[in-house]
Coordinates of N, CA and C in Angstrom, one line a residue:
Chain F
A1 N 0.8 -1.2 0.0 CA 0.0 0.0 0.0 C 0.9 1.2 0.0
Q2 N 0.4 2.3 -0.6 CA 1.1 3.5 -0.7 C 0.6 4.5 0.3
K3 N 1.5 5.3 0.8 CA 1.1 6.3 1.9 C 2.0 7.5 1.7
V4 N 1.3 8.7 1.9 CA 2.0 10.0 1.9 C 1.7 10.7 3.1
T5 N 2.7 11.2 3.8 CA 2.6 11.9 5.1 C 3.1 13.3 5.0
Q6 N 2.2 14.2 5.2 CA 2.6 15.6 5.3 C 2.3 16.0 6.8
A7 N 3.4 16.0 7.6 CA 3.2 16.1 9.0 C 2.8 17.6 9.4
Q8 N 3.1 18.5 8.6 CA 2.8 19.9 8.9 C 1.3 20.2 8.4
T9 N 0.5 20.4 9.4 CA -0.9 20.7 9.0 C -1.1 22.1 8.5
E10 N -0.4 23.1 9.2 CA -0.5 24.5 8.9 C 0.8 25.2 9.2
I11 N 1.2 26.1 8.3 CA 2.4 26.9 8.5 C 2.0 28.3 8.3
S12 N 2.5 29.2 9.2 CA 2.3 30.6 9.0 C 3.6 31.3 8.9
V13 N 3.8 32.1 7.9 CA 5.0 32.9 7.7 C 4.7 34.3 7.3
V14 N 5.7 35.1 7.5 CA 5.6 36.5 7.0 C 6.2 36.6 5.7
E15 N 5.6 37.5 4.8 CA 6.1 37.6 3.5 C 7.7 37.8 3.5
K16 N 8.3 37.2 2.4 CA 9.7 37.2 2.2 C 10.5 36.2 3.0
E17 N 9.8 35.5 3.9 CA 10.5 34.4 4.6 C 10.5 33.2 3.6
D18 N 11.5 32.3 3.9 CA 11.6 31.1 3.2 C 10.8 30.0 4.0
V19 N 10.2 29.1 3.3 CA 9.4 28.1 4.0 C 9.6 26.7 3.3
T20 N 9.7 25.7 4.0 CA 9.8 24.3 3.5 C 8.7 23.5 3.9
L21 N 8.1 22.8 3.0 CA 6.9 21.9 3.2 C 7.5 20.5 3.1
D22 N 7.2 19.7 4.1 CA 7.8 18.3 4.2 C 6.8 17.3 3.6
C23 N 7.4 16.3 3.0 CA 6.6 15.2 2.5 C 7.4 13.9 2.6
V24 N 6.8 12.9 3.2 CA 7.4 11.6 3.4 C 6.5 10.6 2.8
Y25 N 7.0 9.6 2.1 CA 6.2 8.7 1.4 C 6.6 7.2 1.7
E26 N 5.7 6.3 1.4 CA 5.9 4.9 1.6 C 5.4 4.2 0.3
T27 N 6.2 3.3 -0.2 CA 5.7 2.5 -1.4 C 6.6 1.3 -1.5
R28 N 6.0 0.3 -2.1 CA 6.8 -0.9 -2.4 C 7.2 -1.0 -3.8
D29 N 6.7 0.0 -4.6 CA 7.0 0.0 -6.0 C 8.5 0.4 -6.2
T30 N 9.1 -0.1 -7.2 CA 10.5 0.3 -7.5 C 10.5 1.5 -8.4
T31 N 9.5 1.6 -9.2 CA 9.3 2.8 -10.0 C 8.0 3.5 -9.6
Y32 N 8.2 4.8 -9.3 CA 7.0 5.6 -8.8 C 7.3 7.0 -9.2
Y33 N 6.2 7.8 -9.0 CA 6.2 9.2 -9.4 C 5.7 10.0 -8.2
L34 N 6.4 11.1 -8.0 CA 6.0 12.1 -6.9 C 5.5 13.4 -7.5
F35 N 4.6 14.0 -6.8 CA 4.0 15.2 -7.3 C 3.8 16.2 -6.2
W36 N 3.7 17.5 -6.6 CA 3.2 18.5 -5.7 C 2.1 19.3 -6.4
Y37 N 1.0 19.5 -5.7 CA -0.1 20.3 -6.2 C -0.4 21.4 -5.3
K38 N -0.9 22.5 -5.8 CA -1.3 23.7 -5.0 C -2.8 23.9 -5.1
Q39 N -3.4 24.1 -4.0 CA -4.9 24.3 -4.0 C -5.2 25.7 -3.4
P40 N -5.4 26.7 -4.2 CA -5.8 28.0 -3.7 C -7.2 28.0 -3.2
P41 N -7.7 29.0 -2.5 CA -9.0 29.0 -2.0 C -10.1 28.7 -3.0
S42 N -9.8 29.0 -4.3 CA -10.8 28.7 -5.3 C -11.1 27.2 -5.4
G43 N -10.2 26.4 -5.0 CA -10.5 24.9 -5.0 C -9.8 24.1 -6.0
E44 N -9.4 24.7 -7.1 CA -8.7 23.9 -8.2 C -7.3 23.5 -7.8
L45 N -7.0 22.3 -8.1 CA -5.7 21.8 -7.8 C -4.8 22.1 -9.0
V46 N -3.7 22.8 -8.7 CA -2.8 23.3 -9.7 C -1.5 22.4 -9.7
F47 N -1.2 21.8 -10.8 CA 0.0 20.9 -10.8 C 1.3 21.8 -10.7
L48 N 2.2 21.4 -9.9 CA 3.5 22.1 -9.8 C 4.7 21.4 -10.3
I49 N 4.8 20.1 -10.0 CA 6.0 19.3 -10.4 C 5.7 17.8 -10.3
R50 N 6.4 17.1 -11.2 CA 6.4 15.6 -11.1 C 7.9 15.2 -11.1
R51 N 8.2 14.2 -10.3 CA 9.5 13.6 -10.3 C 9.4 12.1 -10.4
N52 N 10.4 11.5 -11.2 CA 10.4 10.1 -11.3 C 11.3 9.5 -10.2
S53 N 11.1 8.3 -9.8 CA 11.8 7.7 -8.7 C 13.3 7.5 -9.1
F54 N 13.6 7.4 -10.3 CA 15.0 7.1 -10.7 C 15.7 8.4 -11.1
D55 N 15.1 9.5 -10.8 CA 15.8 10.8 -11.0 C 15.8 11.6 -9.8
E56 N 17.0 11.5 -9.1 CA 17.1 12.2 -7.8 C 17.6 13.6 -7.8
Q57 N 17.7 14.2 -9.0 CA 18.2 15.5 -9.1 C 17.2 16.5 -8.5
N58 N 17.8 17.4 -7.7 CA 16.9 18.5 -7.2 C 16.5 19.4 -8.3
E59 N 15.5 20.1 -8.1 CA 15.0 21.0 -9.2 C 14.6 22.4 -8.6
I60 N 14.9 23.4 -9.4 CA 14.6 24.8 -9.0 C 13.8 25.4 -10.1
S61 N 12.7 26.0 -9.8 CA 11.9 26.8 -10.8 C 11.5 28.1 -10.2
G62 N 12.2 29.1 -10.5 CA 12.0 30.4 -9.9 C 12.2 30.4 -8.4
R63 N 11.1 30.7 -7.7 CA 11.2 30.8 -6.2 C 11.0 29.4 -5.6
Y64 N 10.6 28.4 -6.4 CA 10.3 27.1 -5.9 C 11.5 26.1 -6.1
S65 N 11.7 25.3 -5.2 CA 12.7 24.2 -5.3 C 12.2 23.0 -4.6
W66 N 12.7 21.8 -5.1 CA 12.3 20.5 -4.6 C 13.5 19.7 -4.3
N67 N 13.5 19.0 -3.1 CA 14.6 18.2 -2.7 C 14.1 16.8 -2.6
F68 N 14.5 15.9 -3.5 CA 14.0 14.5 -3.5 C 15.2 13.7 -2.9
Q69 N 14.9 12.9 -1.9 CA 15.9 12.1 -1.3 C 15.3 10.7 -1.1
K70 N 15.7 9.8 -2.0 CA 15.2 8.4 -1.9 C 15.6 7.7 -0.6
S71 N 16.8 8.0 -0.1 CA 17.3 7.3 1.1 C 16.4 7.6 2.3
T72 N 15.8 8.7 2.3 CA 14.9 9.0 3.4 C 13.4 9.1 3.0
S73 N 13.1 8.7 1.8 CA 11.8 8.7 1.2 C 11.1 10.0 1.5
S74 N 11.8 11.1 1.1 CA 11.3 12.4 1.3 C 11.3 13.2 0.0
F75 N 10.4 14.1 -0.2 CA 10.3 14.9 -1.3 C 9.8 16.3 -0.9
N76 N 10.7 17.1 -0.4 CA 10.4 18.4 0.3 C 10.3 19.5 -0.7
F77 N 9.5 20.5 -0.4 CA 9.3 21.6 -1.3 C 9.6 22.9 -0.5
T78 N 10.4 23.7 -1.2 CA 10.8 25.0 -0.5 C 10.4 26.2 -1.4
I79 N 9.7 27.2 -0.7 CA 9.4 28.4 -1.4 C 10.3 29.5 -0.8
T80 N 11.1 30.1 -1.7 CA 12.0 31.2 -1.3 C 11.3 32.5 -1.4
A81 N 11.6 33.4 -0.4 CA 11.0 34.7 -0.4 C 9.5 34.6 -0.7
S82 N 8.8 34.0 0.2 CA 7.3 33.8 0.1 C 6.6 35.1 -0.2
Q83 N 5.4 34.9 -0.9 CA 4.6 36.0 -1.2 C 3.1 35.7 -0.7
V84 N 2.3 36.7 -0.5 CA 1.0 36.5 -0.1 C 0.2 35.6 -1.0
V85 N 0.5 35.7 -2.3 CA -0.2 34.8 -3.3 C 0.2 33.3 -3.2
D86 N 1.2 33.0 -2.4 CA 1.6 31.6 -2.2 C 0.7 31.0 -1.2
S87 N -0.2 31.7 -0.5 CA -1.1 31.2 0.5 C -2.0 30.2 -0.2
A88 N -2.0 29.0 0.3 CA -2.8 27.9 -0.3 C -2.6 26.6 0.5
V89 N -3.3 25.6 0.1 CA -3.0 24.3 0.6 C -2.2 23.5 -0.4
Y90 N -1.1 22.9 0.1 CA -0.2 22.2 -0.8 C -0.2 20.7 -0.5
F91 N -0.4 20.0 -1.6 CA -0.5 18.5 -1.5 C 0.7 17.9 -2.2
C92 N 1.2 16.9 -1.5 CA 2.2 16.0 -2.0 C 1.4 14.7 -2.4
A93 N 1.8 14.1 -3.5 CA 1.1 12.9 -4.0 C 2.1 11.9 -4.6
L94 N 1.6 10.7 -4.6 CA 2.5 9.6 -5.1 C 1.7 8.7 -6.0
S95 N 2.3 8.2 -7.1 CA 1.6 7.2 -7.9 C 2.6 6.1 -8.4
G96 N 2.1 4.9 -8.6 CA 3.0 3.9 -9.1 C 3.1 4.0 -10.6
L97 N 3.1 2.8 -11.3 CA 3.2 2.8 -12.7 C 2.0 3.5 -13.3
M98 N 2.3 4.4 -14.2 CA 1.2 5.2 -14.8 C 0.3 4.3 -15.5
G99 N -1.0 4.7 -15.4 CA -2.0 3.9 -16.1 C -2.5 2.8 -15.2
Y100 N -1.8 2.4 -14.2 CA -2.3 1.3 -13.3 C -2.3 1.7 -11.9
S101 N -2.0 2.9 -11.6 CA -2.0 3.3 -10.2 C -2.5 4.8 -10.1
T102 N -3.4 5.0 -9.2 CA -4.0 6.4 -9.1 C -3.1 7.1 -8.1
L103 N -3.4 8.4 -8.0 CA -2.7 9.3 -7.1 C -3.1 9.0 -5.6
T104 N -2.1 8.9 -4.8 CA -2.3 8.8 -3.3 C -1.9 10.2 -2.8
F105 N -2.8 10.9 -2.2 CA -2.4 12.2 -1.7 C -2.1 12.2 -0.2
G106 N -1.3 13.2 0.2 CA -1.1 13.5 1.6 C -2.3 14.3 2.1
K107 N -2.4 14.6 3.3 CA -3.5 15.4 3.9 C -3.4 16.9 3.6
G108 N -2.2 17.3 3.1 CA -2.0 18.7 2.7 C -1.5 19.5 3.8
T109 N -0.8 20.6 3.4 CA -0.3 21.6 4.4 C -0.8 22.9 4.0
M110 N -1.5 23.6 4.9 CA -2.0 24.9 4.6 C -0.9 25.9 4.9
L111 N -0.6 26.7 3.9 CA 0.4 27.7 4.1 C -0.3 29.1 4.1
L112 N 0.0 29.9 5.1 CA -0.6 31.2 5.2 C 0.6 32.2 5.2
V113 N 0.6 33.0 4.2 CA 1.7 34.1 4.1 C 1.0 35.4 4.4
S114 N 1.5 36.0 5.4 CA 0.9 37.3 5.8 C 1.8 38.5 5.4
P115 N 1.3 39.6 5.1 CA 2.1 40.8 4.6 C 2.9 41.4 5.8
Chain E
E1 N -4.8 26.8 -24.7 CA -5.4 25.5 -24.7 C -6.3 25.4 -23.4
A2 N -7.6 25.0 -23.6 CA -8.5 25.0 -22.5 C -8.1 23.9 -21.5
G3 N -8.3 24.1 -20.2 CA -8.0 23.1 -19.2 C -9.2 22.2 -19.0
V4 N -9.2 21.5 -17.9 CA -10.3 20.6 -17.6 C -11.5 21.5 -17.1
T5 N -12.6 21.2 -17.6 CA -13.8 22.0 -17.2 C -14.8 21.1 -16.5
Q6 N -15.5 21.6 -15.5 CA -16.5 20.8 -14.8 C -17.8 21.7 -14.6
S7 N -18.9 21.0 -14.6 CA -20.2 21.6 -14.4 C -21.1 20.7 -13.6
P8 N -22.0 21.3 -12.8 CA -22.0 22.7 -12.5 C -20.9 23.1 -11.4
T9 N -20.8 24.3 -11.1 CA -19.8 24.7 -10.1 C -20.3 24.4 -8.7
H10 N -21.6 24.6 -8.5 CA -22.2 24.3 -7.3 C -23.5 23.5 -7.5
L11 N -23.8 22.6 -6.6 CA -25.0 21.8 -6.7 C -25.6 21.6 -5.3
I12 N -26.9 21.9 -5.2 CA -27.5 21.7 -3.9 C -28.6 20.6 -4.1
K13 N -28.6 19.6 -3.3 CA -29.6 18.5 -3.4 C -30.1 18.2 -2.0
T14 N -31.1 17.4 -1.9 CA -31.6 16.9 -0.6 C -31.3 15.4 -0.6
R15 N -31.3 14.9 0.7 CA -31.1 13.5 0.9 C -32.0 12.6 0.1
G16 N -31.4 11.6 -0.5 CA -32.2 10.6 -1.3 C -32.3 11.0 -2.8
Q17 N -31.9 12.2 -3.1 CA -31.9 12.6 -4.6 C -30.7 12.1 -5.3
Q18 N -30.7 12.3 -6.6 CA -29.5 11.9 -7.4 C -28.8 13.2 -7.9
A19 N -27.5 13.1 -8.0 CA -26.7 14.2 -8.5 C -25.9 13.7 -9.7
T20 N -25.8 14.6 -10.7 CA -25.0 14.3 -11.9 C -24.0 15.4 -12.1
L21 N -22.7 15.0 -12.1 CA -21.6 16.0 -12.3 C -20.9 15.7 -13.6
R22 N -20.5 16.7 -14.3 CA -19.9 16.5 -15.6 C -18.5 17.1 -15.7
C23 N -17.7 16.5 -16.6 CA -16.3 16.8 -16.7 C -15.9 16.7 -18.2
S24 N -15.2 17.7 -18.6 CA -14.6 17.7 -20.0 C -13.1 17.8 -19.8
P25 N -12.4 16.8 -20.4 CA -10.9 16.7 -20.2 C -10.2 17.7 -21.1
I26 N -9.0 17.8 -20.9 CA -8.1 18.6 -21.8 C -8.1 17.9 -23.2
S27 N -8.2 18.7 -24.2 CA -8.2 18.1 -25.6 C -7.0 17.2 -25.8
G28 N -7.3 15.9 -26.2 CA -6.2 14.9 -26.5 C -6.0 14.0 -25.3
H29 N -6.6 14.3 -24.1 CA -6.5 13.4 -23.0 C -7.6 12.4 -23.1
T30 N -7.2 11.1 -22.8 CA -8.2 10.0 -22.9 C -8.6 9.5 -21.5
S31 N -7.8 9.8 -20.5 CA -8.2 9.3 -19.1 C -8.8 10.4 -18.3
V32 N -9.8 10.0 -17.6 CA -10.5 10.9 -16.6 C -10.6 10.3 -15.3
Y33 N -10.2 11.0 -14.2 CA -10.3 10.6 -12.9 C -11.2 11.4 -12.1
W34 N -11.9 10.8 -11.1 CA -12.8 11.5 -10.2 C -12.3 11.4 -8.8
Y35 N -12.2 12.5 -8.0 CA -11.8 12.4 -6.6 C -12.9 13.2 -5.8
Q36 N -13.0 12.7 -4.5 CA -13.8 13.4 -3.6 C -13.0 14.1 -2.5
Q37 N -13.2 15.3 -2.2 CA -12.5 16.0 -1.2 C -13.6 16.5 -0.2
A38 N -13.8 15.7 0.8 CA -14.7 16.0 1.9 C -13.9 16.6 3.1
L39 N -14.6 17.4 3.8 CA -14.0 18.1 4.9 C -13.4 17.1 5.9
G40 N -12.1 17.2 6.2 CA -11.5 16.4 7.2 C -11.1 15.0 6.6
L41 N -11.4 14.7 5.4 CA -11.1 13.4 4.8 C -10.0 13.4 3.7
G42 N -9.6 14.6 3.3 CA -8.6 14.7 2.3 C -9.1 14.3 0.9
L43 N -8.2 14.1 0.0 CA -8.6 13.8 -1.3 C -8.6 12.3 -1.5
Q44 N -9.8 11.8 -1.9 CA -9.9 10.3 -2.0 C -10.3 10.0 -3.5
F45 N -9.6 9.0 -4.0 CA -9.9 8.5 -5.4 C -11.2 7.8 -5.5
L46 N -12.0 8.2 -6.5 CA -13.3 7.6 -6.7 C -13.3 6.7 -7.9
L47 N -13.0 7.2 -9.1 CA -13.1 6.4 -10.3 C -12.1 6.8 -11.3
W48 N -11.8 5.9 -12.2 CA -10.8 6.2 -13.3 C -11.4 5.6 -14.5
Y49 N -11.6 6.4 -15.6 CA -12.0 6.0 -16.9 C -11.0 6.2 -17.9
D50 N -10.8 5.3 -18.8 CA -9.9 5.5 -19.9 C -10.4 4.8 -21.2
E51 N -10.4 5.5 -22.3 CA -11.0 5.0 -23.5 C -12.4 4.4 -23.4
G52 N -13.2 5.0 -22.6 CA -14.6 4.7 -22.4 C -14.8 3.6 -21.4
E53 N -13.8 3.0 -20.8 CA -14.0 1.9 -19.9 C -13.6 2.3 -18.4
E54 N -14.3 1.8 -17.5 CA -13.9 2.0 -16.1 C -12.7 1.1 -15.8
R55 N -11.6 1.7 -15.4 CA -10.3 1.0 -15.2 C -10.1 0.7 -13.7
N56 N -10.5 1.5 -12.8 CA -10.3 1.3 -11.4 C -11.3 2.1 -10.6
R57 N -11.5 1.7 -9.4 CA -12.5 2.2 -8.6 C -12.0 2.3 -7.1
G58 N -12.3 3.4 -6.5 CA -11.9 3.6 -5.1 C -12.8 2.9 -4.1
N59 N -12.6 3.1 -2.9 CA -13.4 2.4 -1.9 C -14.7 3.2 -1.6
F60 N -15.6 3.2 -2.6 CA -16.9 3.9 -2.4 C -18.0 2.9 -2.8
P61 N -19.2 3.2 -2.2 CA -20.3 2.3 -2.5 C -20.8 2.4 -4.0
P62 N -21.5 1.4 -4.4 CA -21.9 1.3 -5.8 C -22.9 2.5 -6.2
R63 N -23.4 3.2 -5.3 CA -24.3 4.3 -5.7 C -23.5 5.5 -6.3
F64 N -22.1 5.3 -6.2 CA -21.3 6.2 -6.9 C -20.9 5.5 -8.2
S65 N -21.3 6.1 -9.3 CA -21.0 5.5 -10.6 C -20.8 6.6 -11.7
G66 N -20.4 6.1 -12.8 CA -20.1 7.1 -13.9 C -20.0 6.5 -15.2
R67 N -19.6 7.3 -16.1 CA -19.3 6.8 -17.5 C -18.4 7.8 -18.2
Q68 N -17.8 7.3 -19.3 CA -17.0 8.1 -20.2 C -17.6 8.0 -21.6
F69 N -17.8 9.1 -22.2 CA -18.4 9.2 -23.5 C -17.3 9.1 -24.6
P70 N -17.8 8.9 -25.8 CA -16.8 8.7 -27.0 C -15.9 9.9 -27.1
N71 N -16.4 11.1 -26.7 CA -15.5 12.3 -26.8 C -14.6 12.5 -25.6
Y72 N -14.6 11.5 -24.7 CA -13.8 11.4 -23.5 C -14.3 12.2 -22.4
S73 N -15.4 13.0 -22.5 CA -15.9 13.6 -21.4 C -16.5 12.6 -20.5
S74 N -16.8 13.0 -19.3 CA -17.3 12.0 -18.3 C -18.4 12.6 -17.4
E75 N -19.1 11.7 -16.8 CA -20.2 12.0 -15.9 C -20.0 11.2 -14.7
L76 N -20.2 11.8 -13.5 CA -20.3 11.1 -12.3 C -21.7 11.2 -11.7
N77 N -22.3 10.1 -11.4 CA -23.6 10.0 -10.8 C -23.5 9.5 -9.4
V78 N -24.2 10.2 -8.5 CA -24.3 9.8 -7.1 C -25.8 9.6 -6.8
N79 N -26.2 8.4 -6.6 CA -27.6 8.1 -6.3 C -27.8 8.1 -4.8
A80 N -29.1 8.2 -4.4 CA -29.5 8.1 -3.0 C -28.6 8.9 -2.1
L81 N -28.5 10.2 -2.4 CA -27.6 11.1 -1.7 C -27.7 11.0 -0.2
E82 N -26.6 11.1 0.4 CA -26.5 11.1 1.9 C -25.8 12.4 2.3
L83 N -26.0 12.8 3.5 CA -25.5 14.1 4.0 C -23.9 14.1 3.9
E84 N -23.3 12.9 4.1 CA -21.8 12.9 4.1 C -21.3 12.9 2.7
D85 N -22.2 12.9 1.7 CA -21.7 13.1 0.3 C -21.3 14.5 0.0
S86 N -21.7 15.4 0.9 CA -21.3 16.8 0.7 C -19.8 17.0 0.6
A87 N -19.3 17.5 -0.5 CA -17.9 17.6 -0.7 C -17.6 18.3 -2.0
L88 N -16.3 18.6 -2.2 CA -15.8 19.1 -3.5 C -15.5 17.9 -4.3
Y89 N -16.0 17.8 -5.5 CA -15.7 16.7 -6.4 C -14.8 17.2 -7.5
L90 N -13.6 16.6 -7.6 CA -12.6 17.1 -8.5 C -12.4 16.1 -9.6
C91 N -12.4 16.6 -10.8 CA -12.1 15.7 -12.0 C -10.7 16.1 -12.5
A92 N -10.0 15.1 -13.0 CA -8.7 15.3 -13.5 C -8.6 14.5 -14.8
S93 N -7.8 15.0 -15.7 CA -7.5 14.3 -17.0 C -6.1 14.1 -17.2
S94 N -5.7 13.1 -18.0 CA -4.3 12.8 -18.3 C -4.2 12.1 -19.6
L95 N -3.0 12.0 -20.1 CA -2.8 11.2 -21.3 C -1.7 10.3 -20.9
V96 N -1.9 9.0 -21.0 CA -0.9 8.0 -20.7 C -0.1 7.7 -21.9
V97 N 1.2 8.0 -21.8 CA 2.1 7.7 -22.8 C 3.2 6.8 -22.3
Q98 N 3.3 5.6 -22.9 CA 4.2 4.6 -22.4 C 5.6 5.1 -22.3
G99 N 6.1 4.9 -21.2 CA 7.5 5.3 -20.9 C 7.7 6.8 -20.7
A100 N 6.7 7.6 -20.7 CA 6.8 9.0 -20.6 C 6.2 9.6 -19.3
G101 N 5.6 8.7 -18.5 CA 4.9 9.2 -17.3 C 3.6 9.8 -17.6
E102 N 2.9 10.1 -16.6 CA 1.5 10.7 -16.7 C 1.3 11.7 -15.6
T103 N 0.7 12.8 -16.0 CA 0.4 13.9 -15.0 C -1.1 14.1 -15.1
Q104 N -1.7 14.2 -13.9 CA -3.1 14.5 -13.9 C -3.3 16.0 -13.7
Y105 N -4.2 16.5 -14.5 CA -4.5 18.0 -14.5 C -5.9 18.1 -14.0
F106 N -6.1 18.9 -13.1 CA -7.4 19.0 -12.4 C -8.3 20.2 -12.9
G107 N -9.6 19.9 -12.8 CA -10.6 21.0 -13.0 C -10.9 21.8 -11.8
P108 N -11.8 22.8 -11.9 CA -12.1 23.6 -10.7 C -13.0 23.0 -9.7
G109 N -13.6 21.8 -10.0 CA -14.4 21.1 -9.1 C -15.9 21.5 -9.1
T110 N -16.7 20.6 -8.5 CA -18.1 20.9 -8.3 C -18.3 20.7 -6.8
R111 N -18.9 21.8 -6.2 CA -19.2 21.7 -4.8 C -20.6 21.2 -4.6
L112 N -20.7 20.0 -4.0 CA -22.0 19.4 -3.8 C -22.4 19.5 -2.4
L113 N -23.6 20.1 -2.1 CA -24.1 20.2 -0.8 C -25.4 19.4 -0.7
V114 N -25.4 18.5 0.2 CA -26.6 17.7 0.4 C -27.3 18.1 1.7
L115 N -28.6 18.5 1.6 CA -29.3 19.0 2.8 C -30.3 17.9 3.3

């Protein structure tokens, strides 16, 4: 069975602070995919990133960066210089072989960035 | 390019009634997924359709059903509505490409309220 744990239920920061959202996963699959989605108050889930289990390179996209560590089964997400518009619920998700495995989501971390 | 669309945005029903939710995938996508996001329960997988067939089903009773049409749009039907069916229902679409991975893109959701 697959499991995704986002231990941080809610994080509050002040604008321009850096913030890291933690994600720990469990799977027996040797090939799997990890995702981060953002859910603003409007409700729509916005895709942010997908990583393959065989590619442990970290990635940076603007103010966003992701740290994938297979040894600790973690896929953490960092927002640098946070902005009020970053306020949302962030979900980490896991899937097995595409087409045969659906997404397993963590419970989400609510990020509140105040001015 | 248009994203995933869902209708209606809001739906109010009473216990025992039936609800029909609709989803149009991104052009070219053949897979449609349905998820339920109920308060306190997180995102739970409901159904997966691909090429007109039901491929997988989550842990939900049979009164949750659906179908996928030849144009790949999909319908979710919930019969004999119960109060606990009140939730945000999210539809996602994807294109499964062998060896290239799969990313699910989500629509804005339908908020169902059962009174």
